[in-house]
Amino acid sequence: MVVYKYLSHGVGRMNMNGKQRVTMKDIAQHTGYSINTVSQVLRGIYPSGPTCDKVLAAAKELGYIGNSIASSMRLGSTKTIAIIQSDISNPYFGRLIRNFVNILSERGYTATIYNTDNVLSHERAAVISAIRQNVDGILFGPDDIHSGESVEFLYNSRIPFVVFANDVSNPNISSVRIDEVKGGFLATRHLISQGCRNIVMATAPKGILSAQLRLEGYRQALEKSSLPYRNANILSVPSVFASQGGHRRAWKEVCAQLAQLPFDGIVAFSDQVALKLLQGLREQGFERIAIDQIPIVGFDNILEAFPLPLPLSSIGCAGEDIAHASPRLLLEMIEKGEDFAPQKLVLDVKVYKRQ
Amino acid sequence: MVVYKYLSHGVGRMNMNGKQRVTMKDIAQHTGYSINTVSQVLRGIYPSGPTCDKVLAAAKELGYIGNSIASSMRLGSTKTIAIIQSDISNPYFGRLIRNFVNILSERGYTATIYNTDNVLSHERAAVISAIRQNVDGILFGPDDIHSGESVEFLYNSRIPFVVFANDVSNPNISSVRIDEVKGGFLATRHLISQGCRNIVMATAPKGILSAQLRLEGYRQALEKSSLPYRNANILSVPSVFASQGGHRRAWKEVCAQLAQLPFDGIVAFSDQVALKLLQGLREQGFERIAIDQIPIVGFDNILEAFPLPLPLSSIGCAGEDIAHASPRLLLEMIEKGEDFAPQKLVLDVKVYKRQ
DNA sequence: GTGAAAGCGCTAACAT
DNA sequence: ATGTTAGCGCTTTCAC
C-alpha cells in the first residue's frame, strides 16, 4: 500500500519546510492503536485508563494539534462566525468588534472579519466569501444605503445572521440597535436642561435610518420644550469614513456653515461627527465659544474606551449593549435552528454626561 | 447505492431549515456531466464551449456557492491569515487591522481575528486555534511582556508569521516596526525647535522594547541640543488597555505628578497616552498652559484617520507603513516558502506637525 | 474496549 | 473532451 501516493503534488500534509504536520494517523502508528481509538481519546469520550494515557502521551510527545478543517468537514459546523462591517477602523466599531471576538471566543467560536469600506461590491464579496467558508453565522453591520440586497441574499440563503447597529424592514430578520428616537430626544433634552435654546442637529444623510430616527427624537424634544424647530439648524454632514478623504471639502463647508450659525449647543449624529465638527471649528479659528466649552452631545459613547480632554457627552446603552446582545442573539439563533423566532432588539439608552 | 447514508446524523449537507446546500454533485446530476467536469469548468480550466455553458448555467440556476473548506482540505491551503493582536479596539490597531484585511482581501485571502487582551493564556489559545484552523500565515502583534513564548512556539511550528509593530531578538523571525529611536529623536527635536526646554517623556514600562528605544531617541535629542536629561521628567505611564479600568488610579497619579512638573512640552509614548494625559490634566483643572496649547508629540499618528480638535503632533511612517509592509512581507514569505530569507523591516518615520 | 470502513465536498492523477 | 477513482484528516456507524 502506497500511503503517501500524492505527497508529490498535494501540499496537504506538508508545511513550509517540508516537515509533515502530525495527524491522528501518526499517533495511531506510534501507539499501535487505530485512528478511531485515538480520535475518541482526544475528544474525551473514552474511559480513562492505560489506553487513554498512552494516546495522550503520544499526542503530547509528537506535538499533535488537531485539524479543525477536517472535523468541520465531517461535522458540518465550522464554529466560525463572520463579522461583516463597513469600517472596522472606526473606534466605535473597533470596540464592538473586540467585544464580539471576545464573547465568541468564550463560547468556542472564532471570528472571520470583513471590511466592506461601505462599497457594495465588497459587501457582496464578503457575504459570498463567508458562505463559501461555511461559517455558522454572520454578524452583519451594513450601511443603510444598499443594505437591502445583501440582507435579502443572506435571508434567502438561510444562514443564521443578525444585523447590528442598524435595522431593516423585513420583520423576519433579527437585528440589534439602540433606541434611536429616545437617544435623539435625551441628547436634545440634556442640552436644553443646560440652558441651550438654539441647538444644531448635525445629522447624517436621510438614507440612513438611524439618522432619521435621531432627528425625530430631536424634534420631539424641542416640541416638548416649546422650542422652535429651525431648518437652518439641521446640518447634514458627510461620511466620516477614513477611506473617503475626498469628503474633506464637504466637511470644511459644513464646519464653515456651522461657524456662522448662532448656535449654543450641538447634537451630533455620532461622537466621530462631533469630533470632526469641533476640529473643523478649531481649524477655522472659531472663538465665540471656547472649543472645549461647547455644549455638545454625540452618540456611541466612545470616550468610555477612548478618553479625550473634551466635554463630549454622549448617548450610549443603558443596559445590555450591542456588543453583547448581538453575538448572544446570533448564537441563540444557531443553537435553536428552526425553533428560533426572529427578534428585533431595541436597546435602552442614556446620556453619559461629561463637562 | 445509498447516497445519503449519514444524513441522519451528519449536519454537513444541511443548513438551518433542512435545505441542503448545493454541491458540485448536484450540478453534475443536473447536467449529466461528471463531478470532475463540473469542477474543471467552475475553476475555469476548461475550454469554453457548450459543456462550459451548460455547467455554468446549472450552477447559476441552482445557486451554487463553493465550499472552501472542502477545497482547503484537498489543497492544503486555506487562503486564510490569522491576525493576533492584544487590543483591536485601540484606534491605531483598528486602522492597522482594517488595512490588513483590505490588503489580504485584494490578494485573495480572508482574515481570522484574535484579540488577546494582552493576557498570556489568550495569546496561547489564539496561536493554537490559528494553527488548528490551518491558516496559511499569521500576523502577530504581541505585547512585549510575554512575547517570547508564543513567538518561539510559532517559530518551531514552522508556520509563516510576521511580528508587527514590535520585534524580538531571534534574528530568524521576520518583523516590521518603525524606527523607534529616530521617532523619539524627531519628536523631541520638534519640541526643542518650538522653544521647549523642559520636555517630559511619558514612556511605557521598561519591559516594552519600543518604549526603551523611543526613550533613547529622546535622550539623544536632548544631548545634541545640550539640554539636561532629568530623571524627574521621565514619567512611566500605565497601560492604556480598555479592559484594564483598574489602572484608573495609576493614571490619576501620573497626571497629578505631571501637573506639578514645570514642563513646557511633552513627548508621549503614543497618541493614546498623549490624549489620556491631556484628559487627566484637564480633569485636574490644570491651567498653567491651556490644554489645547500644550506642545505635545505622540506616536502612531492616529489623528490622520481620527481628527480631533487638538494640536497633537505625532510620529508616523514616512514611506511604506506597517499596515502595508506586514501583509506584503507575510505573503512573500508564504509564496517563497523555504526560499524566503528572514527580514526585519525598520520603517522610516517623520513628524506629522499639528498646531 | 477496539478496529474497519464509509464519507463530508472537493481536486488531481490517470484512463479513455 | 470527459469519466473514474483516490485521498485530504477527521468522525461515526457498525461489527467484533
PDB file of N, CA, C and O in Angstrom, chain A residues 89, chain B residues 81 83 91-107 139 162-166 175-178 300 304-305 316-331 345 347-348:
ATOM      1  N   SER A  89     -12.080  50.379  11.304  1.00  0.00           N
ATOM      2  CA  SER A  89     -11.110  51.266  11.947  1.00  0.00           C
ATOM      3  C   SER A  89     -11.809  52.359  12.749  1.00  0.00           C
ATOM      4  O   SER A  89     -11.191  53.043  13.553  1.00  0.00           O
TER       5      SER A  89
ATOM      6  N   ILE B  81      -5.497  34.096   6.708  1.00  0.00           N
ATOM      7  CA  ILE B  81      -4.423  34.604   7.560  1.00  0.00           C
ATOM      8  C   ILE B  81      -5.026  34.934   8.920  1.00  0.00           C
ATOM      9  O   ILE B  81      -6.113  35.498   8.985  1.00  0.00           O
ATOM     10  N   ILE B  83      -4.907  37.126  12.295  1.00  0.00           N
ATOM     11  CA  ILE B  83      -4.351  38.343  12.876  1.00  0.00           C
ATOM     12  C   ILE B  83      -4.505  38.222  14.385  1.00  0.00           C
ATOM     13  O   ILE B  83      -5.628  38.077  14.879  1.00  0.00           O
ATOM     14  N   PRO B  91      -7.621  52.481  18.539  1.00  0.00           N
ATOM     15  CA  PRO B  91      -7.824  53.045  17.200  1.00  0.00           C
ATOM     16  C   PRO B  91      -6.635  52.847  16.274  1.00  0.00           C
ATOM     17  O   PRO B  91      -6.804  52.656  15.079  1.00  0.00           O
ATOM     18  N   TYR B  92      -5.449  52.888  16.841  1.00  0.00           N
ATOM     19  CA  TYR B  92      -4.283  52.698  15.982  1.00  0.00           C
ATOM     20  C   TYR B  92      -4.287  51.295  15.387  1.00  0.00           C
ATOM     21  O   TYR B  92      -4.112  51.109  14.182  1.00  0.00           O
ATOM     22  N   PHE B  93      -4.537  50.324  16.219  1.00  0.00           N
ATOM     23  CA  PHE B  93      -4.543  48.952  15.731  1.00  0.00           C
ATOM     24  C   PHE B  93      -5.781  48.668  14.891  1.00  0.00           C
ATOM     25  O   PHE B  93      -5.753  47.854  13.972  1.00  0.00           O
ATOM     26  N   GLY B  94      -6.856  49.369  15.208  1.00  0.00           N
ATOM     27  CA  GLY B  94      -8.054  49.222  14.388  1.00  0.00           C
ATOM     28  C   GLY B  94      -7.772  49.610  12.946  1.00  0.00           C
ATOM     29  O   GLY B  94      -8.134  48.900  12.012  1.00  0.00           O
ATOM     30  N   ARG B  95      -7.084  50.716  12.790  1.00  0.00           N
ATOM     31  CA  ARG B  95      -6.749  51.171  11.453  1.00  0.00           C
ATOM     32  C   ARG B  95      -5.811  50.179  10.774  1.00  0.00           C
ATOM     33  O   ARG B  95      -5.950  49.840   9.602  1.00  0.00           O
ATOM     34  N   LEU B  96      -4.846  49.704  11.541  1.00  0.00           N
ATOM     35  CA  LEU B  96      -3.886  48.729  11.038  1.00  0.00           C
ATOM     36  C   LEU B  96      -4.632  47.489  10.531  1.00  0.00           C
ATOM     37  O   LEU B  96      -4.404  47.005   9.419  1.00  0.00           O
ATOM     38  N   ILE B  97      -5.527  47.012  11.346  1.00  0.00           N
ATOM     39  CA  ILE B  97      -6.221  45.766  11.018  1.00  0.00           C
ATOM     40  C   ILE B  97      -7.132  45.952   9.823  1.00  0.00           C
ATOM     41  O   ILE B  97      -7.243  45.085   8.959  1.00  0.00           O
ATOM     42  N   ARG B  98      -7.763  47.101   9.759  1.00  0.00           N
ATOM     43  CA  ARG B  98      -8.582  47.377   8.594  1.00  0.00           C
ATOM     44  C   ARG B  98      -7.749  47.303   7.321  1.00  0.00           C
ATOM     45  O   ARG B  98      -8.157  46.709   6.325  1.00  0.00           O
ATOM     46  N   ASN B  99      -6.561  47.872   7.371  1.00  0.00           N
ATOM     47  CA  ASN B  99      -5.704  47.822   6.196  1.00  0.00           C
ATOM     48  C   ASN B  99      -5.221  46.404   5.921  1.00  0.00           C
ATOM     49  O   ASN B  99      -5.164  45.976   4.768  1.00  0.00           O
ATOM     50  N   PHE B 100      -4.887  45.695   6.964  1.00  0.00           N
ATOM     51  CA  PHE B 100      -4.502  44.291   6.788  1.00  0.00           C
ATOM     52  C   PHE B 100      -5.611  43.561   6.031  1.00  0.00           C
ATOM     53  O   PHE B 100      -5.379  42.885   5.035  1.00  0.00           O
ATOM     54  N   VAL B 101      -6.812  43.692   6.556  1.00  0.00           N
ATOM     55  CA  VAL B 101      -7.944  42.960   5.988  1.00  0.00           C
ATOM     56  C   VAL B 101      -8.147  43.332   4.523  1.00  0.00           C
ATOM     57  O   VAL B 101      -8.331  42.463   3.667  1.00  0.00           O
ATOM     58  N   ASN B 102      -8.056  44.615   4.241  1.00  0.00           N
ATOM     59  CA  ASN B 102      -8.262  45.046   2.857  1.00  0.00           C
ATOM     60  C   ASN B 102      -7.170  44.529   1.928  1.00  0.00           C
ATOM     61  O   ASN B 102      -7.457  44.059   0.823  1.00  0.00           O
ATOM     62  N   ILE B 103      -5.948  44.608   2.381  1.00  0.00           N
ATOM     63  CA  ILE B 103      -4.840  44.157   1.532  1.00  0.00           C
ATOM     64  C   ILE B 103      -4.911  42.651   1.320  1.00  0.00           C
ATOM     65  O   ILE B 103      -4.757  42.159   0.199  1.00  0.00           O
ATOM     66  N   LEU B 104      -5.168  41.936   2.383  1.00  0.00           N
ATOM     67  CA  LEU B 104      -5.270  40.480   2.262  1.00  0.00           C
ATOM     68  C   LEU B 104      -6.401  40.105   1.321  1.00  0.00           C
ATOM     69  O   LEU B 104      -6.267  39.206   0.490  1.00  0.00           O
ATOM     70  N   SER B 105      -7.489  40.810   1.469  1.00  0.00           N
ATOM     71  CA  SER B 105      -8.648  40.523   0.633  1.00  0.00           C
ATOM     72  C   SER B 105      -8.329  40.719  -0.848  1.00  0.00           C
ATOM     73  O   SER B 105      -8.699  39.905  -1.696  1.00  0.00           O
ATOM     74  N   GLU B 106      -7.596  41.791  -1.147  1.00  0.00           N
ATOM     75  CA  GLU B 106      -7.178  42.023  -2.539  1.00  0.00           C
ATOM     76  C   GLU B 106      -6.335  40.877  -3.085  1.00  0.00           C
ATOM     77  O   GLU B 106      -6.356  40.584  -4.273  1.00  0.00           O
ATOM     78  N   ARG B 107      -5.601  40.275  -2.190  1.00  0.00           N
ATOM     79  CA  ARG B 107      -4.715  39.192  -2.626  1.00  0.00           C
ATOM     80  C   ARG B 107      -5.384  37.825  -2.513  1.00  0.00           C
ATOM     81  O   ARG B 107      -4.724  36.783  -2.600  1.00  0.00           O
ATOM     82  N   LEU B 139      -0.273  37.150  11.233  1.00  0.00           N
ATOM     83  CA  LEU B 139       0.235  38.483  11.548  1.00  0.00           C
ATOM     84  C   LEU B 139       0.126  38.624  13.060  1.00  0.00           C
ATOM     85  O   LEU B 139      -0.978  38.609  13.607  1.00  0.00           O
ATOM     86  N   VAL B 162       4.669  36.909  10.755  1.00  0.00           N
ATOM     87  CA  VAL B 162       5.403  38.167  10.840  1.00  0.00           C
ATOM     88  C   VAL B 162       4.989  38.877  12.122  1.00  0.00           C
ATOM     89  O   VAL B 162       3.807  38.964  12.428  1.00  0.00           O
ATOM     90  N   VAL B 163       5.955  39.336  12.862  1.00  0.00           N
ATOM     91  CA  VAL B 163       5.684  40.136  14.057  1.00  0.00           C
ATOM     92  C   VAL B 163       5.568  41.591  13.620  1.00  0.00           C
ATOM     93  O   VAL B 163       6.458  42.094  12.943  1.00  0.00           O
ATOM     94  N   PHE B 164       4.465  42.231  13.960  1.00  0.00           N
ATOM     95  CA  PHE B 164       4.326  43.624  13.533  1.00  0.00           C
ATOM     96  C   PHE B 164       4.235  44.577  14.713  1.00  0.00           C
ATOM     97  O   PHE B 164       3.782  44.204  15.794  1.00  0.00           O
ATOM     98  N   ALA B 165       4.659  45.804  14.479  1.00  0.00           N
ATOM     99  CA  ALA B 165       4.643  46.863  15.487  1.00  0.00           C
ATOM    100  C   ALA B 165       5.450  46.463  16.713  1.00  0.00           C
ATOM    101  O   ALA B 165       5.157  46.899  17.826  1.00  0.00           O
ATOM    102  N   ASN B 166       6.439  45.630  16.484  1.00  0.00           N
ATOM    103  CA  ASN B 166       7.238  45.135  17.588  1.00  0.00           C
ATOM    104  C   ASN B 166       8.404  44.328  17.019  1.00  0.00           C
ATOM    105  O   ASN B 166       8.508  44.173  15.811  1.00  0.00           O
ATOM    106  N   SER B 175      10.037  40.655  11.120  1.00  0.00           N
ATOM    107  CA  SER B 175       9.236  41.619  11.859  1.00  0.00           C
ATOM    108  C   SER B 175       9.194  42.945  11.123  1.00  0.00           C
ATOM    109  O   SER B 175      10.015  43.212  10.246  1.00  0.00           O
ATOM    110  N   VAL B 176       8.211  43.728  11.494  1.00  0.00           N
ATOM    111  CA  VAL B 176       8.042  45.054  10.907  1.00  0.00           C
ATOM    112  C   VAL B 176       7.781  46.037  12.033  1.00  0.00           C
ATOM    113  O   VAL B 176       6.835  45.870  12.801  1.00  0.00           O
ATOM    114  N   ARG B 177       8.613  47.031  12.135  1.00  0.00           N
ATOM    115  CA  ARG B 177       8.366  48.060  13.146  1.00  0.00           C
ATOM    116  C   ARG B 177       8.885  49.389  12.627  1.00  0.00           C
ATOM    117  O   ARG B 177       9.553  49.448  11.588  1.00  0.00           O
ATOM    118  N   ILE B 178       8.566  50.466  13.328  1.00  0.00           N
ATOM    119  CA  ILE B 178       9.091  51.755  12.908  1.00  0.00           C
ATOM    120  C   ILE B 178      10.475  51.967  13.508  1.00  0.00           C
ATOM    121  O   ILE B 178      10.887  51.242  14.412  1.00  0.00           O
ATOM    122  N   ASP B 300       2.142  57.238  16.382  1.00  0.00           N
ATOM    123  CA  ASP B 300       1.101  56.446  15.674  1.00  0.00           C
ATOM    124  C   ASP B 300       0.272  57.298  14.719  1.00  0.00           C
ATOM    125  O   ASP B 300      -0.439  56.771  13.870  1.00  0.00           O
ATOM    126  N   GLU B 304      -4.622  61.197  11.827  1.00  0.00           N
ATOM    127  CA  GLU B 304      -4.774  61.165  10.385  1.00  0.00           C
ATOM    128  C   GLU B 304      -6.137  60.562  10.017  1.00  0.00           C
ATOM    129  O   GLU B 304      -6.827  61.027   9.123  1.00  0.00           O
ATOM    130  N   ALA B 305      -6.497  59.517  10.738  1.00  0.00           N
ATOM    131  CA  ALA B 305      -7.760  58.843  10.441  1.00  0.00           C
ATOM    132  C   ALA B 305      -8.852  59.291  11.395  1.00  0.00           C
ATOM    133  O   ALA B 305     -10.018  59.000  11.189  1.00  0.00           O
ATOM    134  N   GLY B 316       4.869  59.287  12.714  1.00  0.00           N
ATOM    135  CA  GLY B 316       4.244  58.256  11.885  1.00  0.00           C
ATOM    136  C   GLY B 316       5.194  57.864  10.777  1.00  0.00           C
ATOM    137  O   GLY B 316       6.260  58.470  10.621  1.00  0.00           O
ATOM    138  N   CYS B 317       4.804  56.872  10.022  1.00  0.00           N
ATOM    139  CA  CYS B 317       5.682  56.394   8.960  1.00  0.00           C
ATOM    140  C   CYS B 317       5.835  57.444   7.872  1.00  0.00           C
ATOM    141  O   CYS B 317       4.884  58.133   7.507  1.00  0.00           O
ATOM    142  N   ALA B 318       7.062  57.530   7.353  1.00  0.00           N
ATOM    143  CA  ALA B 318       7.336  58.489   6.294  1.00  0.00           C
ATOM    144  C   ALA B 318       7.034  57.879   4.936  1.00  0.00           C
ATOM    145  O   ALA B 318       6.565  58.554   4.029  1.00  0.00           O
ATOM    146  N   GLY B 319       7.323  56.600   4.776  1.00  0.00           N
ATOM    147  CA  GLY B 319       7.084  55.940   3.491  1.00  0.00           C
ATOM    148  C   GLY B 319       6.059  54.836   3.666  1.00  0.00           C
ATOM    149  O   GLY B 319       4.969  55.080   4.149  1.00  0.00           O
ATOM    150  N   GLU B 320       6.435  53.639   3.272  1.00  0.00           N
ATOM    151  CA  GLU B 320       5.533  52.496   3.447  1.00  0.00           C
ATOM    152  C   GLU B 320       5.274  52.315   4.931  1.00  0.00           C
ATOM    153  O   GLU B 320       6.177  52.455   5.761  1.00  0.00           O
ATOM    154  N   ASP B 321       4.050  52.022   5.284  1.00  0.00           N
ATOM    155  CA  ASP B 321       3.768  51.884   6.706  1.00  0.00           C
ATOM    156  C   ASP B 321       3.576  50.421   7.106  1.00  0.00           C
ATOM    157  O   ASP B 321       3.568  49.520   6.279  1.00  0.00           O
ATOM    158  N   ILE B 322       3.432  50.240   8.409  1.00  0.00           N
ATOM    159  CA  ILE B 322       3.319  48.886   8.960  1.00  0.00           C
ATOM    160  C   ILE B 322       2.135  48.156   8.347  1.00  0.00           C
ATOM    161  O   ILE B 322       2.200  46.959   8.052  1.00  0.00           O
ATOM    162  N   ALA B 323       1.049  48.902   8.139  1.00  0.00           N
ATOM    163  CA  ALA B 323      -0.175  48.300   7.610  1.00  0.00           C
ATOM    164  C   ALA B 323       0.059  47.632   6.265  1.00  0.00           C
ATOM    165  O   ALA B 323      -0.546  46.603   5.965  1.00  0.00           O
ATOM    166  N   HIS B 324       0.928  48.220   5.466  1.00  0.00           N
ATOM    167  CA  HIS B 324       1.172  47.642   4.141  1.00  0.00           C
ATOM    168  C   HIS B 324       2.346  46.672   4.137  1.00  0.00           C
ATOM    169  O   HIS B 324       2.307  45.633   3.491  1.00  0.00           O
ATOM    170  N   ALA B 325       3.398  47.039   4.860  1.00  0.00           N
ATOM    171  CA  ALA B 325       4.608  46.216   4.820  1.00  0.00           C
ATOM    172  C   ALA B 325       4.376  44.825   5.424  1.00  0.00           C
ATOM    173  O   ALA B 325       4.886  43.834   4.909  1.00  0.00           O
ATOM    174  N   SER B 326       3.589  44.770   6.493  1.00  0.00           N
ATOM    175  CA  SER B 326       3.446  43.487   7.201  1.00  0.00           C
ATOM    176  C   SER B 326       2.771  42.414   6.348  1.00  0.00           C
ATOM    177  O   SER B 326       3.331  41.323   6.188  1.00  0.00           O
ATOM    178  N   PRO B 327       1.591  42.675   5.800  1.00  0.00           N
ATOM    179  CA  PRO B 327       0.992  41.632   4.963  1.00  0.00           C
ATOM    180  C   PRO B 327       1.822  41.356   3.711  1.00  0.00           C
ATOM    181  O   PRO B 327       1.919  40.206   3.281  1.00  0.00           O
ATOM    182  N   ARG B 328       2.425  42.389   3.173  1.00  0.00           N
ATOM    183  CA  ARG B 328       3.267  42.186   1.998  1.00  0.00           C
ATOM    184  C   ARG B 328       4.375  41.189   2.315  1.00  0.00           C
ATOM    185  O   ARG B 328       4.616  40.237   1.573  1.00  0.00           O
ATOM    186  N   LEU B 329       5.035  41.411   3.442  1.00  0.00           N
ATOM    187  CA  LEU B 329       6.128  40.526   3.848  1.00  0.00           C
ATOM    188  C   LEU B 329       5.618  39.101   4.101  1.00  0.00           C
ATOM    189  O   LEU B 329       6.218  38.121   3.655  1.00  0.00           O
ATOM    190  N   LEU B 330       4.491  39.013   4.777  1.00  0.00           N
ATOM    191  CA  LEU B 330       3.951  37.682   5.099  1.00  0.00           C
ATOM    192  C   LEU B 330       3.599  36.905   3.837  1.00  0.00           C
ATOM    193  O   LEU B 330       3.922  35.718   3.712  1.00  0.00           O
ATOM    194  N   LEU B 331       2.958  37.592   2.904  1.00  0.00           N
ATOM    195  CA  LEU B 331       2.541  36.886   1.691  1.00  0.00           C
ATOM    196  C   LEU B 331       3.762  36.459   0.882  1.00  0.00           C
ATOM    197  O   LEU B 331       3.782  35.367   0.299  1.00  0.00           O
ATOM    198  N   LEU B 345      12.146  44.536   9.065  1.00  0.00           N
ATOM    199  CA  LEU B 345      11.956  45.854   8.474  1.00  0.00           C
ATOM    200  C   LEU B 345      11.870  46.904   9.573  1.00  0.00           C
ATOM    201  O   LEU B 345      11.130  46.754  10.541  1.00  0.00           O
ATOM    202  N   LEU B 347      10.947  50.750   9.599  1.00  0.00           N
ATOM    203  CA  LEU B 347      10.394  51.746   8.687  1.00  0.00           C
ATOM    204  C   LEU B 347      10.760  53.171   9.103  1.00  0.00           C
ATOM    205  O   LEU B 347      10.793  53.506  10.293  1.00  0.00           O
ATOM    206  N   ASP B 348      10.989  53.967   8.103  1.00  0.00           N
ATOM    207  CA  ASP B 348      11.372  55.352   8.355  1.00  0.00           C
ATOM    208  C   ASP B 348      10.167  56.145   8.878  1.00  0.00           C
ATOM    209  O   ASP B 348       9.025  55.864   8.536  1.00  0.00           O
TER     210      ASP B 348
END
